[in-house]
Amino acid sequence: MKQTDIYIAIVEDHPIVVEGLKNMLDKEPGFVVTGTFDSSNGLMQHIADKAVDVILLDISLPETNGLELCKNIKLKWPDVAILILSNHTERSMIMQSIQNGAKGYLLKNASVQEIIEAVRAAMDGRLIYSKEVQEIIAQPSRRDLLGVTSITKREKQILKMIAEGKTSIQIAEELFLSNLTVDTHRKNMLQKFGVKNTAELIIEATRQNLL
């Protein structure tokens, strides 16, 4: 296996879905499925023992909740990209997955190409959501009553670079700013948008057509 391969683990309790996903991903050049799991049992040890870049994770699992599992994985291995693959369409679950660190949320009716593109996007540090999920996220919430958030020209510039997956250090270098200044802008935008983390910031800014 080459270093450029993307190592993928599948966490799903329906054997037919697992087999379909494994066959599909194994056929894609550069994709390597390192393991399949029907619950959290064995998964954490697998991540510790083997190189895992991306996890395709269902929410409804025996003896565990996929959203909590996502949070626990990100706490131990923040560099592992997690893509939720579920039949659940509740907006609250989608937003919770974002808060828990998932890189994306796809419904199980997603096409082969959508899933492949989502894996590659996650590896690039981008957030990815299927069209149906984007429509669910865009549904009105209490934040809609507040209207479009007002941000400065500099904040919008930094926001765009954050959405591109750039770190504070990279942004600071490109804009000739200090890291502290960039981090201050980040914190100010989190407060302005009323969100808890960068993932929610990007989602909310996109919803308001600021990106």
Coordinates of C-alpha atoms in Angstrom, one line a residue:
M1 CA 0.0 0.0 0.0
K2 CA 1.3 3.4 -0.9
Q3 CA 1.6 6.4 1.4
T4 CA -0.9 8.3 -0.8
D5 CA -3.6 5.7 -0.1
I6 CA -6.6 6.8 1.9
Y7 CA -7.3 4.3 4.7
I8 CA -11.0 3.9 5.5
A9 CA -12.9 2.2 8.3
I10 CA -16.6 1.4 8.1
V11 CA -18.9 1.4 11.1
E12 CA -22.3 0.0 10.2
D13 CA -24.4 -2.8 11.6
H14 CA -26.2 -3.9 8.4
P15 CA -24.1 -6.5 6.6
I16 CA -25.5 -5.7 3.1
V17 CA -24.7 -2.0 3.5
V18 CA -21.2 -2.9 4.8
E19 CA -20.5 -5.3 1.9
G20 CA -21.8 -2.7 -0.7
L21 CA -19.7 0.1 0.8
K22 CA -16.6 -2.1 1.0
N23 CA -16.8 -3.3 -2.6
M24 CA -17.5 0.2 -3.8
L25 CA -14.6 1.8 -1.9
D26 CA -12.1 -1.0 -2.7
K27 CA -12.7 -0.5 -6.4
E28 CA -11.7 3.2 -6.1
P29 CA -8.0 3.8 -6.8
G30 CA -6.1 4.9 -3.7
F31 CA -8.9 3.8 -1.3
V32 CA -8.1 1.0 1.2
V33 CA -10.8 -0.3 3.6
T34 CA -8.8 -1.3 6.7
G35 CA -11.7 -2.7 8.7
T36 CA -15.4 -3.0 9.1
F37 CA -17.3 -2.9 12.5
D38 CA -20.9 -3.3 13.5
S39 CA -20.4 -1.4 16.8
S40 CA -17.8 0.4 18.8
N41 CA -16.3 -2.9 19.8
G42 CA -12.8 -3.2 18.4
L43 CA -13.0 0.1 16.5
M44 CA -10.9 2.1 19.0
Q45 CA -8.2 -0.5 19.1
H46 CA -8.2 -0.7 15.4
I47 CA -7.7 3.1 15.1
A48 CA -4.9 2.8 17.6
D49 CA -3.2 -0.1 15.8
K50 CA -3.7 0.8 12.2
A51 CA -3.5 4.0 10.0
V52 CA -7.1 5.2 9.6
D53 CA -7.7 8.5 7.7
V54 CA -11.5 8.4 7.3
I55 CA -14.3 6.7 9.1
L56 CA -17.8 6.2 7.6
L57 CA -20.0 6.1 10.6
D58 CA -23.7 5.2 11.1
I59 CA -25.6 6.8 13.9
S60 CA -27.8 3.9 15.0
L61 CA -25.5 1.2 16.3
P62 CA -25.9 -1.7 18.8
E63 CA -25.0 -0.6 22.3
T64 CA -23.7 2.8 21.3
N65 CA -24.8 6.1 19.7
G66 CA -22.8 7.1 16.6
L67 CA -22.8 10.8 17.5
E68 CA -21.2 10.0 20.9
L69 CA -18.8 7.6 19.3
C70 CA -17.9 10.4 16.8
K71 CA -17.1 12.8 19.7
N72 CA -15.0 10.2 21.6
I73 CA -13.0 9.4 18.4
K74 CA -12.3 13.1 17.8
L75 CA -11.1 13.6 21.4
K76 CA -8.6 10.8 21.0
W77 CA -7.7 11.1 17.4
P78 CA -8.5 14.7 16.2
D79 CA -6.9 14.1 12.8
V80 CA -9.2 11.2 11.8
A81 CA -12.0 12.5 9.5
I82 CA -15.4 11.2 10.3
L83 CA -18.3 11.1 7.8
I84 CA -21.7 10.3 9.1
L85 CA -23.7 8.0 6.8
S86 CA -27.2 7.7 8.1
N87 CA -30.9 7.5 7.3
H88 CA -31.7 10.0 10.0
T89 CA -32.8 13.4 8.6
E90 CA -33.5 15.3 11.9
R91 CA -31.9 18.7 11.8
S92 CA -30.9 18.4 15.4
M93 CA -28.9 15.2 14.7
I94 CA -27.1 16.8 11.8
M95 CA -26.2 19.9 13.8
Q96 CA -25.0 17.7 16.7
S97 CA -22.8 15.7 14.3
I98 CA -21.1 19.0 13.3
Q99 CA -20.7 20.0 16.9
N100 CA -19.1 16.6 17.7
G101 CA -16.5 17.0 15.0
A102 CA -17.9 15.2 11.9
K103 CA -16.5 16.4 8.6
G104 CA -19.7 15.6 6.8
Y105 CA -23.2 14.0 6.8
L106 CA -24.5 11.9 4.0
L107 CA -27.8 10.1 3.7
K108 CA -27.6 6.4 2.8
N109 CA -29.3 7.1 -0.6
A110 CA -26.2 9.0 -1.6
S111 CA -24.7 8.0 -4.9
V112 CA -21.3 6.2 -5.2
Q113 CA -19.8 9.4 -6.6
E114 CA -21.1 11.5 -3.7
I115 CA -19.5 9.1 -1.2
I116 CA -16.2 9.0 -3.0
E117 CA -16.1 12.8 -3.4
A118 CA -17.0 13.2 0.3
V119 CA -14.1 11.0 1.4
R120 CA -11.7 13.0 -0.8
A121 CA -13.2 16.3 0.6
A122 CA -12.8 15.1 4.2
M123 CA -9.1 14.3 3.5
D124 CA -8.7 17.9 2.2
G125 CA -10.1 19.2 5.4
R126 CA -13.3 20.4 3.8
L127 CA -16.8 19.9 5.2
I128 CA -19.1 18.0 2.9
Y129 CA -22.9 17.4 3.1
S130 CA -25.2 15.8 0.6
K131 CA -27.7 18.0 -1.2
E132 CA -30.6 16.7 0.9
V133 CA -28.7 17.4 4.1
Q134 CA -27.8 20.9 3.0
E135 CA -31.5 21.6 2.4
I136 CA -32.3 20.3 6.0
I137 CA -29.6 22.5 7.5
A138 CA -31.0 25.5 5.6
Q139 CA -34.4 25.1 7.2
P140 CA -35.4 28.0 9.4
S141 CA -34.1 28.1 12.9
R142 CA -34.3 30.6 15.7
R143 CA -31.2 32.3 14.4
D144 CA -33.1 33.2 11.2
L145 CA -35.0 35.8 13.3
L146 CA -31.7 37.6 13.8
G147 CA -31.1 38.2 10.1
V148 CA -27.8 38.2 8.3
T149 CA -24.8 38.6 10.7
S150 CA -22.8 41.7 10.1
I151 CA -19.0 41.1 9.7
T152 CA -16.1 43.3 8.6
K153 CA -14.3 43.1 5.3
R154 CA -11.3 41.5 7.1
E155 CA -13.5 39.0 8.9
K156 CA -15.1 38.0 5.6
Q157 CA -11.6 37.5 4.1
I158 CA -10.5 35.3 7.0
L159 CA -13.8 33.5 7.0
K160 CA -13.3 32.5 3.4
M161 CA -9.8 31.2 4.2
I162 CA -11.1 29.2 7.1
A163 CA -13.7 27.6 4.9
E164 CA -10.8 26.6 2.5
G165 CA -9.3 24.6 5.4
K166 CA -6.4 27.0 6.2
T167 CA -5.0 27.2 9.7
S168 CA -4.6 30.3 11.7
I169 CA -0.8 30.2 11.0
Q170 CA -1.4 29.9 7.3
I171 CA -3.9 32.8 7.3
A172 CA -1.6 35.0 9.4
E173 CA 1.3 34.4 6.9
E174 CA -0.8 35.1 3.8
L175 CA -2.4 38.3 5.3
F176 CA 0.8 39.5 7.1
L177 CA -1.0 39.4 10.5
S178 CA 0.0 37.9 13.8
N179 CA -1.5 34.5 14.9
L180 CA -3.1 36.3 17.8
T181 CA -4.9 38.7 15.5
V182 CA -6.3 35.9 13.4
D183 CA -7.4 34.0 16.5
T184 CA -9.1 37.1 17.8
H185 CA -11.0 37.5 14.6
R186 CA -12.0 33.8 14.8
K187 CA -13.3 34.2 18.4
N188 CA -15.2 37.4 17.4
M189 CA -16.9 35.6 14.5
L190 CA -17.9 32.7 16.7
Q191 CA -19.5 35.2 19.1
K192 CA -21.2 37.2 16.3
F193 CA -22.7 34.1 14.7
G194 CA -23.6 32.5 18.1
V195 CA -21.8 29.2 17.3
K196 CA -19.5 27.0 19.3
N197 CA -16.8 26.0 16.8
T198 CA -15.4 26.5 13.3
A199 CA -17.5 23.8 11.7
E200 CA -20.7 25.5 12.9
L201 CA -19.3 28.9 11.8
I202 CA -18.8 27.7 8.2
I203 CA -22.3 26.1 8.1
E204 CA -24.0 29.2 9.5
A205 CA -22.0 31.6 7.2
T206 CA -22.9 29.4 4.2
R207 CA -26.6 29.5 5.2
Q208 CA -26.4 33.2 5.3
N209 CA -24.8 33.3 1.8
L210 CA -21.7 34.9 3.3
L211 CA -19.4 32.3 1.6

